[in-house]
Short mmCIF file of C-alpha atoms (C1' of nucleotides) in Angstrom, two decimals:
data_model
loop_
_atom_site.label_atom_id
_atom_site.label_comp_id
_atom_site.label_asym_id
_atom_site.label_seq_id
_atom_site.Cartn_x
_atom_site.Cartn_y
_atom_site.Cartn_z
CA MET Y 73 6.00 14.40 -21.57
CA PHE Y 74 5.74 15.05 -18.09
CA ALA Y 75 4.77 18.48 -16.70
CA LEU Y 76 6.78 20.09 -13.48
CA ILE Y 77 3.98 22.19 -11.86
CA ASP Y 78 5.86 24.31 -9.15
CA CYS Y 79 4.57 27.50 -6.57
CA ASN Y 80 6.52 30.53 -6.66
CA ASN Y 81 7.52 31.53 -3.93
CA PHE Y 82 4.85 29.41 -1.96
CA TYR Y 83 5.18 30.65 1.47
CA ALA Y 84 5.13 33.96 0.84
CA SER Y 85 2.17 33.31 -1.95
CA CYS Y 86 0.06 31.52 0.82
CA GLU Y 87 0.67 34.87 2.98
CA ARG Y 88 -0.51 37.27 0.24
CA ALA Y 89 -3.18 35.95 -0.79
CA PHE Y 90 -5.85 36.60 2.14
CA GLN Y 91 -3.73 39.76 2.54
CA PRO Y 92 -4.03 41.47 -1.14
CA THR Y 93 -1.89 45.64 0.46
CA LEU Y 94 0.86 42.63 0.75
CA LYS Y 95 0.82 42.57 -3.07
CA ASN Y 96 4.23 44.35 -4.46
CA ARG Y 97 5.59 44.74 -1.16
CA PRO Y 98 8.31 42.06 -0.07
CA VAL Y 99 7.67 39.45 1.60
CA VAL Y 100 9.59 36.97 4.48
CA VAL Y 101 8.32 34.16 5.80
CA LEU Y 102 10.72 33.04 9.09
CA SER Y 103 11.15 29.42 10.48
CA ASN Y 104 9.70 27.71 13.40
CA ASN Y 105 10.69 29.79 16.70
CA ASP Y 106 11.60 33.00 14.60
CA GLY Y 107 14.62 32.13 13.08
CA CYS Y 108 15.29 32.98 10.18
CA VAL Y 109 13.48 33.39 6.36
CA ILE Y 110 12.61 30.10 4.72
CA ALA Y 111 10.34 32.18 1.93
CA ARG Y 112 11.01 35.42 0.03
CA SER Y 113 8.83 37.55 -2.13
CA ASN Y 114 10.42 38.55 -6.10
CA GLU Y 115 11.15 41.45 -3.75
CA ALA Y 116 12.39 39.96 -0.79
CA LYS Y 117 14.78 38.87 -3.21
CA ALA Y 118 15.76 41.71 -5.06
CA LEU Y 119 16.54 43.41 -1.85
CA GLY Y 120 18.99 41.06 -1.04
CA ILE Y 121 17.57 39.16 1.65
CA PRO Y 122 19.44 35.54 1.53
CA MET Y 123 18.44 32.24 2.34
CA GLY Y 124 18.08 31.02 5.49
CA ALA Y 125 19.13 34.80 7.19
CA PRO Y 126 19.00 34.82 10.86
CA ALA Y 127 16.02 36.89 11.68
CA PHE Y 128 18.05 39.07 14.65
CA GLU Y 129 20.19 39.74 12.33
CA TYR Y 130 17.96 41.48 9.29
CA LYS Y 131 15.46 42.55 12.01
CA GLU Y 132 16.89 46.89 10.79
CA ILE Y 133 17.01 46.08 7.44
CA PHE Y 134 13.03 44.48 8.08
CA GLU Y 135 12.16 48.10 9.12
CA LYS Y 136 14.19 50.23 6.95
CA GLN Y 137 12.40 48.67 3.76
CA ASN Y 138 9.71 48.45 4.93
CA ILE Y 139 9.60 44.34 4.77
CA PHE Y 140 6.37 42.30 5.60
CA VAL Y 141 8.12 40.17 8.45
CA CYS Y 142 5.66 36.56 9.11
CA SER Y 143 5.68 33.46 11.31
CA SER Y 144 6.12 30.34 9.19
CA ASN Y 145 1.55 29.14 9.14
CA TYR Y 146 1.70 25.20 8.57
CA ALA Y 147 -2.21 25.53 8.97
CA LEU Y 148 -2.32 27.64 5.96
CA TYR Y 149 0.16 26.38 3.75
CA GLY Y 150 -0.86 23.06 4.19
CA ASP Y 151 -4.62 23.99 3.54
CA MET Y 152 -3.04 26.38 0.59
CA SER Y 153 -1.12 23.18 -0.82
CA ASN Y 154 -4.35 20.85 -0.90
CA ARG Y 155 -6.05 23.43 -2.82
CA VAL Y 156 -3.48 23.59 -6.16
CA MET Y 157 -3.61 19.68 -5.73
CA THR Y 158 -7.00 19.66 -6.18
CA ILE Y 159 -7.04 21.81 -9.55
CA LEU Y 160 -4.00 20.02 -10.85
CA ARG Y 161 -5.87 16.97 -10.28
CA ASP Y 162 -8.19 17.48 -13.37
CA TYR Y 163 -5.20 17.50 -15.85
CA SER Y 164 -3.82 14.80 -15.53
CA PRO Y 165 -4.87 11.14 -14.01
CA GLU Y 166 -1.74 10.94 -13.37
CA ILE Y 167 -0.68 12.50 -10.84
CA GLU Y 168 2.97 13.20 -8.10
CA ILE Y 169 3.08 15.54 -5.86
CA TYR Y 170 6.59 15.89 -5.22
CA SER Y 171 6.47 18.37 -2.36
CA ILE Y 172 4.29 21.38 -0.21
CA ASP Y 173 4.50 23.24 -3.51
CA GLU Y 174 5.66 20.85 -6.64
CA ALA Y 175 3.70 17.70 -8.87
CA PHE Y 176 5.25 16.23 -11.87
CA LEU Y 177 2.15 15.50 -14.06
CA LYS Y 178 2.37 12.53 -17.13
CA LEU Y 179 1.11 13.58 -19.97
CA THR Y 180 1.32 10.63 -22.35
CA GLY Y 181 -0.55 10.47 -25.46
CA PHE Y 182 -1.02 14.42 -24.57
CA GLU Y 183 0.33 16.43 -26.60
CA GLU Y 184 -0.86 14.21 -30.18
CA HIS Y 185 -3.81 16.01 -29.06
CA PHE Y 186 -2.87 19.74 -26.85
CA ASN Y 187 -0.93 22.34 -26.96
CA LEU Y 188 0.85 21.88 -24.35
CA TYR Y 189 2.21 25.31 -23.89
CA GLU Y 190 -2.19 26.23 -23.79
CA TYR Y 191 -2.60 23.57 -21.77
CA GLY Y 192 0.02 24.65 -19.52
CA LYS Y 193 -1.31 28.65 -18.97
CA ASP Y 194 -4.96 27.21 -18.55
CA MET Y 195 -3.63 25.49 -15.54
CA ARG Y 196 -2.05 28.57 -14.95
CA TYR Y 197 -4.96 30.58 -15.06
CA LYS Y 198 -7.06 28.07 -13.26
CA VAL Y 199 -4.77 27.33 -10.44
CA THR Y 200 -4.30 31.35 -10.11
CA LYS Y 201 -7.86 31.79 -9.93
CA GLY Y 202 -9.15 29.42 -7.65
CA THR Y 203 -5.94 30.47 -5.16
CA GLY Y 204 -3.96 33.30 -5.94
CA ILE Y 205 -1.37 30.86 -5.63
CA PRO Y 206 1.09 32.16 -8.93
CA ILE Y 207 2.33 29.16 -10.83
CA SER Y 208 5.14 28.10 -13.30
CA ILE Y 209 4.98 24.98 -15.31
CA GLY Y 210 7.80 23.95 -17.49
CA PHE Y 211 6.92 20.22 -19.98
CA ALA Y 212 9.27 18.11 -21.07
CA GLU Y 213 10.25 14.06 -22.31
CA THR Y 214 11.57 13.52 -18.30
CA LYS Y 215 10.90 14.46 -15.39
CA ALA Y 216 14.36 16.26 -14.68
CA LEU Y 217 13.51 18.43 -17.91
CA ALA Y 218 10.78 19.12 -16.50
CA LYS Y 219 12.54 20.88 -13.99
CA VAL Y 220 15.04 22.56 -16.09
CA ALA Y 221 12.38 23.79 -18.31
CA ASN Y 222 10.31 25.06 -15.11
CA LYS Y 223 13.01 27.03 -14.34
CA ILE Y 224 12.97 29.29 -17.29
CA ALA Y 225 9.74 29.80 -17.59
CA LYS Y 226 10.34 31.17 -14.09
CA LYS Y 227 13.22 33.07 -14.66
CA PHE Y 228 11.76 35.32 -17.82
CA PRO Y 229 7.79 35.56 -17.13
CA ASP Y 230 8.33 38.22 -19.39
CA ARG Y 231 8.58 36.03 -22.21
CA THR Y 232 7.36 32.70 -21.47
CA GLY Y 233 4.16 33.59 -19.58
CA ASN Y 234 4.97 31.84 -17.03
CA VAL Y 235 4.97 28.45 -19.34
CA TYR Y 236 7.74 26.46 -21.07
CA VAL Y 237 8.15 23.70 -23.21
CA ILE Y 238 11.12 21.68 -24.16
CA ASP Y 239 9.72 19.64 -27.32
CA THR Y 240 12.76 20.24 -30.06
CA GLU Y 241 16.35 18.17 -30.00
CA GLU Y 242 17.31 22.45 -30.21
CA LYS Y 243 15.35 23.51 -26.89
CA ARG Y 244 16.94 21.10 -25.02
CA ILE Y 245 20.39 21.26 -26.00
CA LYS Y 246 19.27 25.61 -25.58
CA ALA Y 247 18.17 25.12 -21.81
CA LEU Y 248 21.27 22.25 -21.32
CA LYS Y 249 23.46 25.53 -22.26
CA TRP Y 250 21.66 28.00 -19.96
CA THR Y 251 21.51 25.59 -17.26
CA ARG Y 252 24.20 25.82 -14.90
CA ILE Y 253 25.36 22.53 -13.19
CA GLY Y 254 24.63 23.58 -9.38
CA ASP Y 255 20.78 24.80 -10.50
CA VAL Y 256 20.57 21.01 -12.02
CA TRP Y 257 17.89 18.31 -9.93
CA GLY Y 258 19.77 15.99 -8.05
CA ILE Y 259 23.46 17.98 -7.99
CA GLY Y 260 24.13 19.43 -4.58
CA ARG Y 261 27.33 21.28 -3.52
CA LYS Y 262 29.80 18.62 -2.94
CA HIS Y 263 29.06 17.23 -7.18
CA CYS Y 264 28.71 21.08 -8.24
CA LYS Y 265 32.37 21.21 -6.19
CA ARG Y 266 33.91 18.80 -8.02
CA LEU Y 267 32.12 18.64 -11.71
CA GLU Y 268 33.44 22.22 -11.87
CA ALA Y 269 36.85 21.33 -10.43
CA ILE Y 270 37.12 19.14 -14.04
CA ASN Y 271 35.42 22.20 -15.86
CA VAL Y 272 31.93 20.98 -16.41
CA PHE Y 273 30.27 24.37 -15.41
CA THR Y 274 27.09 23.12 -17.43
CA ALA Y 275 23.35 20.96 -17.31
CA TYR Y 276 25.56 19.97 -21.23
CA ASP Y 277 28.96 19.33 -20.03
CA PHE Y 278 27.80 17.00 -17.77
CA THR Y 279 25.34 15.06 -20.36
CA GLN Y 280 29.19 14.92 -22.02
CA LEU Y 281 30.66 12.60 -19.56
CA LYS Y 282 31.47 9.46 -19.96
CA ASP Y 283 29.07 7.15 -18.35
CA ASP Y 284 31.81 5.02 -16.16
CA TRP Y 285 32.56 8.39 -14.88
CA ILE Y 286 29.77 9.51 -13.71
CA GLN Y 287 28.53 6.27 -12.24
CA ARG Y 288 31.94 5.65 -10.05
CA CYS Y 289 31.86 9.50 -8.77
CA MET Y 290 28.34 10.01 -8.34
CA SER Y 291 26.97 5.84 -9.03
CA ILE Y 292 23.55 4.77 -10.35
CA VAL Y 293 22.08 8.17 -9.78
CA GLY Y 294 24.62 9.92 -11.46
CA LEU Y 295 24.23 7.70 -14.63
CA ARG Y 296 20.16 8.16 -14.42
CA LEU Y 297 20.63 11.42 -14.30
CA LYS Y 298 22.91 11.75 -17.23
CA ARG Y 299 19.90 9.65 -18.94
CA GLU Y 300 17.38 12.61 -18.07
CA LEU Y 301 18.95 15.34 -19.36
CA GLN Y 302 19.66 13.70 -22.45
CA GLY Y 303 15.59 13.13 -22.80
CA ILE Y 304 15.71 9.46 -22.59
CA SER Y 305 13.29 9.07 -19.53
CA CYS Y 306 14.66 6.82 -16.38
CA LEU Y 307 12.32 7.86 -13.49
CA ASP Y 308 8.06 7.64 -13.82
CA ILE Y 309 5.47 9.22 -11.59
CA GLU Y 310 5.52 7.73 -8.25
CA ASP Y 311 2.94 6.35 -6.07
CA VAL Y 312 2.61 8.14 -1.90
CA LYS Y 313 3.99 4.89 0.07
CA ASP Y 314 3.68 5.39 3.50
CA LYS Y 315 6.46 6.70 4.80
CA GLN Y 316 10.02 4.76 6.46
CA ASN Y 317 11.09 7.25 8.76
CA ILE Y 318 9.26 9.84 11.04
CA ALA Y 319 10.56 12.58 13.22
CA THR Y 320 8.92 14.90 15.26
CA THR Y 321 12.41 17.50 16.00
CA ARG Y 322 12.18 21.51 17.79
CA SER Y 323 15.27 24.04 18.99
CA PHE Y 324 13.49 25.91 21.75
CA ASP Y 325 13.40 28.92 22.34
CA SER Y 326 15.98 29.16 24.49
CA ASN Y 327 18.44 27.02 25.96
CA TYR Y 328 17.34 24.53 28.95
CA LYS Y 329 19.21 22.40 31.50
CA GLU Y 330 16.92 20.95 33.21
CA PHE Y 331 15.80 17.31 32.56
CA ALA Y 332 12.30 17.87 33.75
CA PHE Y 333 12.12 20.15 30.69
CA ILE Y 334 13.84 18.23 27.73
CA SER Y 335 11.63 15.00 29.30
CA GLU Y 336 8.63 17.10 28.94
CA ARG Y 337 9.61 18.20 25.52
CA VAL Y 338 11.05 14.59 24.28
CA SER Y 339 7.60 13.28 25.30
CA THR Y 340 5.43 15.47 23.93
CA PHE Y 341 8.07 14.75 20.75
CA ALA Y 342 7.31 10.74 20.71
CA ALA Y 343 3.71 11.62 21.40
CA THR Y 344 3.39 13.55 17.75
CA CYS Y 345 5.74 10.93 16.47
CA ALA Y 346 3.26 8.00 17.61
CA GLU Y 347 0.21 10.31 16.20
CA LYS Y 348 1.53 10.32 12.92
CA LEU Y 349 2.22 6.27 12.86
CA ARG Y 350 -1.71 5.95 13.46
CA ARG Y 351 -2.16 8.22 10.61
CA GLN Y 352 -0.59 6.10 8.38
CA LYS Y 353 -1.50 2.85 10.00
CA SER Y 354 2.27 1.42 11.36
CA CYS Y 355 3.73 0.40 14.32
CA CYS Y 356 7.42 1.38 15.10
CA ASN Y 357 10.08 -1.10 16.18
CA ALA Y 358 12.59 1.40 17.02
CA LEU Y 359 12.67 5.07 17.88
CA MET Y 360 16.20 7.61 18.23
CA VAL Y 361 16.69 10.36 20.67
CA PHE Y 362 19.28 13.13 20.16
CA ILE Y 363 20.09 16.68 22.29
CA HIS Y 364 22.01 19.02 20.67
CA THR Y 365 23.20 22.24 23.52
CA ASN Y 366 23.16 25.41 21.11
CA GLY Y 367 25.58 24.94 17.87
CA HIS Y 368 25.99 28.70 17.46
CA ARG Y 369 27.09 29.00 21.14
CA LYS Y 370 31.48 28.98 21.02
CA ASP Y 371 31.83 29.99 24.77
CA LEU Y 372 29.64 27.18 26.22
CA GLU Y 373 30.08 23.30 26.44
CA GLN Y 374 29.02 21.19 23.24
CA TYR Y 375 27.32 18.27 23.59
CA SER Y 376 25.44 15.95 20.94
CA ARG Y 377 24.54 12.50 21.68
CA ASN Y 378 21.74 10.03 20.00
CA MET Y 379 20.17 7.06 21.16
CA VAL Y 380 18.76 3.97 18.55
CA ILE Y 381 16.91 1.62 20.64
CA LYS Y 382 15.32 -0.79 19.42
CA LEU Y 383 11.87 -1.53 21.05
CA PRO Y 384 10.67 -4.78 22.43
CA PHE Y 385 7.88 -4.69 20.85
CA SER Y 386 6.50 -3.11 17.64
CA THR Y 387 4.26 -0.54 18.24
CA ASN Y 388 2.04 3.02 17.82
CA SER Y 389 1.08 3.93 21.32
CA SER Y 390 1.89 7.38 22.29
CA ILE Y 391 2.26 6.09 25.84
CA GLU Y 392 4.45 3.00 24.68
CA VAL Y 393 6.42 5.42 21.76
CA SER Y 394 6.78 8.22 24.40
CA ARG Y 395 8.08 6.13 27.81
CA PHE Y 396 10.84 4.04 25.80
CA ALA Y 397 11.88 7.44 23.91
CA VAL Y 398 12.49 9.43 27.47
CA LEU Y 399 14.41 5.45 28.60
CA ALA Y 400 16.66 6.43 25.97
CA LEU Y 401 16.72 10.44 26.56
CA LYS Y 402 17.93 8.68 30.53
CA LYS Y 403 20.33 7.24 29.01
CA ILE Y 404 22.08 9.80 26.80
CA PHE Y 405 21.48 13.71 29.21
CA LYS Y 406 24.18 14.78 30.99
CA GLU Y 407 23.83 16.96 33.66
CA GLY Y 408 25.22 21.15 33.20
CA LEU Y 409 24.91 21.26 29.95
CA TYR Y 410 22.54 24.37 27.95
CA TYR Y 411 19.80 22.06 25.34
CA LYS Y 412 19.06 23.71 22.20
CA LYS Y 413 17.39 21.04 20.19
CA ALA Y 414 15.73 17.46 20.75
CA GLY Y 415 14.13 14.69 18.58
CA VAL Y 416 12.02 11.79 18.23
CA ILE Y 417 12.64 9.79 14.82
CA VAL Y 418 10.61 6.46 14.94
CA MET Y 419 11.99 3.99 12.51
CA ASP Y 420 11.64 0.17 11.75
CA PHE Y 421 8.09 0.01 10.74
CA THR Y 422 5.71 -2.60 10.39
CA PRO Y 423 2.10 -2.26 9.49
CA GLU Y 424 -0.17 -2.36 12.17
CA SER Y 425 -2.58 -5.20 10.78
CA VAL Y 426 0.20 -6.91 11.13
CA THR Y 427 1.79 -7.27 14.77
CA GLN Y 428 3.80 -10.19 15.63
CA THR Y 429 3.68 -10.90 19.20
CA SER Y 430 6.09 -11.88 21.24
CA LEU Y 431 6.53 -14.23 23.69
CA PHE Y 432 7.39 -11.85 26.85
CA SER Y 433 6.47 -8.89 26.33
CA ASN Y 434 3.61 -7.02 23.84
CA SER Y 435 1.67 -2.96 23.06
CA ASN Y 436 -0.85 -3.63 25.74
CA PRO Y 437 -3.69 -3.65 24.22
CA LYS Y 438 -5.33 -1.47 25.94
CA HIS Y 439 -3.86 1.18 24.79
CA SER Y 440 -5.03 1.32 21.36
CA PRO Y 441 -9.00 1.67 22.50
CA VAL Y 442 -7.60 4.91 23.84
CA MET Y 443 -5.56 6.19 21.80
CA LYS Y 444 -8.42 6.66 18.89
CA VAL Y 445 -10.67 7.64 21.01
CA MET Y 446 -7.63 10.31 21.39
CA ASP Y 447 -7.44 10.97 17.95
CA ILE Y 448 -10.79 11.12 17.48
CA ILE Y 449 -11.51 13.73 19.95
CA ASN Y 450 -8.17 15.81 19.04
CA HIS Y 451 -8.50 15.59 15.39
CA SER Y 452 -12.32 17.12 15.85
CA ILE Y 453 -11.16 19.95 17.57
CA GLY Y 454 -8.45 20.50 16.75
CA CYS Y 455 -5.46 21.41 18.56
CA THR Y 456 -4.16 18.50 21.59
CA LYS Y 457 -6.84 19.28 24.09
CA ILE Y 458 -6.05 15.74 25.50
CA LYS Y 459 -2.13 14.37 26.85
CA LEU Y 460 0.72 12.52 28.19
CA ALA Y 461 0.16 12.88 31.89
CA SER Y 462 4.03 14.02 31.60
CA GLN Y 463 3.22 16.20 28.48
CA ASP Y 464 3.32 19.86 29.19
CA ILE Y 465 -0.22 20.02 30.79
CA LYS Y 466 -0.57 23.24 31.75
CA ARG Y 467 1.60 24.26 28.42
CA THR Y 468 4.09 26.39 29.53
CA TRP Y 469 5.45 25.33 26.31
CA LYS Y 470 5.31 27.86 23.06
CA MET Y 471 6.75 28.12 20.63
CA ARG Y 472 7.72 31.89 19.58
CA GLN Y 473 5.74 32.75 16.75
CA GLU Y 474 4.79 36.47 16.83
CA LYS Y 475 3.99 37.12 13.83
CA LEU Y 476 2.15 34.01 12.91
CA SER Y 477 -1.12 35.60 10.55
CA PRO Y 478 -4.80 34.30 11.09
CA ARG Y 479 -4.98 30.36 9.55
CA PHE Y 480 -7.45 31.84 6.74
CA THR Y 481 -8.91 28.43 5.20
CA THR Y 482 -8.66 25.75 8.04
CA ARG Y 483 -10.67 27.65 11.33
CA ILE Y 484 -13.91 29.02 11.30
CA GLU Y 485 -13.65 32.25 13.55
CA GLU Y 486 -10.43 33.16 11.29
CA VAL Y 487 -12.56 33.08 7.67
CA ILE Y 488 -11.65 37.15 6.64
CA LYS Y 489 -15.04 38.88 7.00
CA VAL Y 490 -16.20 40.35 4.04
CA LYS Y 491 -18.62 43.76 4.47
CA ALA Y 492 -20.94 44.76 2.47
CA VAL Y 493 -20.01 48.25 1.54
"C1'" DT R 34 18.95 37.27 23.78
"C1'" DC R 35 17.90 35.44 18.63
"C1'" DT R 36 20.57 30.35 13.10
"C1'" DG R 37 14.29 25.27 10.84
"C1'" DG R 38 11.87 20.40 10.20
"C1'" DG R 39 11.27 16.72 8.16
"C1'" DG R 40 12.47 13.21 4.41
"C1'" DT R 41 15.12 9.88 1.04
"C1'" DC R 42 18.10 6.82 -1.99
"C1'" DC R 43 22.49 4.50 -2.96
"C1'" DT R 44 27.13 2.58 -1.60
"C1'" DA R 45 30.65 -0.55 0.72
"C1'" DG R 46 32.06 -3.36 4.67
"C1'" DG R 47 31.25 -6.95 8.06
"C1'" DA R 48 28.51 -10.15 10.26
"C1'" DC R 49 26.74 -14.01 9.47
"C1'" DC R 50 24.00 -18.40 6.21
"C1'" DC R 51 24.41 -22.33 3.40
"C1'" DT D 234 52.48 -21.93 -6.18
"C1'" DC D 235 48.70 -23.60 -3.68
"C1'" DT D 236 43.54 -21.55 0.96
"C1'" DG D 237 35.70 -22.44 -1.83
"C1'" DG D 238 31.82 -19.96 -3.85
"C1'" DG D 239 27.22 -18.18 -3.02
"C1'" DG D 240 24.22 -15.66 -0.65
"C1'" DT D 241 21.38 -11.68 2.05
"C1'" DC D 242 20.96 -8.57 6.20
"C1'" DC D 243 22.34 -4.35 8.40
"C1'" DT D 244 24.80 -0.46 9.18
"C1'" DA D 245 26.67 3.87 8.84
"C1'" DG D 246 27.81 7.65 6.14
"C1'" DG D 247 27.56 9.92 2.08
"C1'" DA D 248 25.31 12.18 -0.89
"C1'" DC D 249 20.98 14.84 -1.97
"C1'" DC D 250 15.55 17.04 -1.84
"C1'" DC D 251 11.15 20.71 -0.33
#
DNA sequence: TCTGGGGTCCTAGGACCC
DNA sequence: TCTGGGGTCCTAGGACCC
């Protein structure tokens, strides 16, 4: 058996955990730059605030409905996620942290010794008591079915207590017939449309399709999904793997046209990518830089280009990654346009330990100790005090974050003070 | 004025090798 | 009528996830 544990409205729940006055009040969390809604409490969902709603369009509704609006606070969410996962680890030696707010547990043999429903209730109690985050849990024989069970647990809190177990053939069929095809894990917009066109409306309908049709239209991935929904496990718990690509991309607070501004941003994004590379002890051998104008401004000239460059040597030095990124930017930058977004993606990794040296040019060996010291200092004080000269030394650039909550759990000066009465 | 960010896997087709 | 048989690697594009 597998369990899928999913935090309910995770970001909104994190904000609530330390602000009890938000209990029962609708809460929405905004994306970077306070651009659009990326998380909603149940109350906010009930008021009809859609996912992705642009903040400026909904400003009046937020005010009128007394909705609490906050900027995203990833320091808080990341730390709260770790706390939840730490508690979940006690429930099985085999855990896969699937995303910031979801984890699979493998429970082979557990069903013989535990009542899974009670086991789930206990998890829910411990996580809520330990972190203040409410969770839902689905149990089933396969990961895809555990996803389905989780959805049922979340949808019917009164009847299930947010825990649901699919452990019989009757329950499996019933669950599949209840699940709309578009809500199945692995069925996105495109496949949903295509399937509905041939009268496949539920997960159950999908399991009745012929293998060769699925294989032809949805590849081996679709076929695996069919098996999983039939209760034949094809997907196992996966270990944490090093990333194959690392991206740092941002939209700007408004439109910028100067090369100097864009190049500072690209340099900073590159330095961040290099730091992430060092954290997983990889070097990159290629990188991509892209720039976009604002696609929402139909009145302005549109431009969108990216450039991939192969590096002459593998590196994770911020200095070198940054230099190559700006070089690539120079090739695609066009004067006279208003840019809204840029990004750097590093690719084609090799382990730091087995660097292939080249006859003609190599990563500067002096960089490695410099980077090490830089990482130690920046990490120990919790912010980027040491930067490249090509970055915004004066910190002129700021992301719009007007409603940022305190970092309740990761900064000592922002920890909640408790007063004795 | 204002519309997020970061990942994965699979397939087909072309280039190339012996 | 008839023109070998196997491979690998790389890339772009499409689909999906949170």
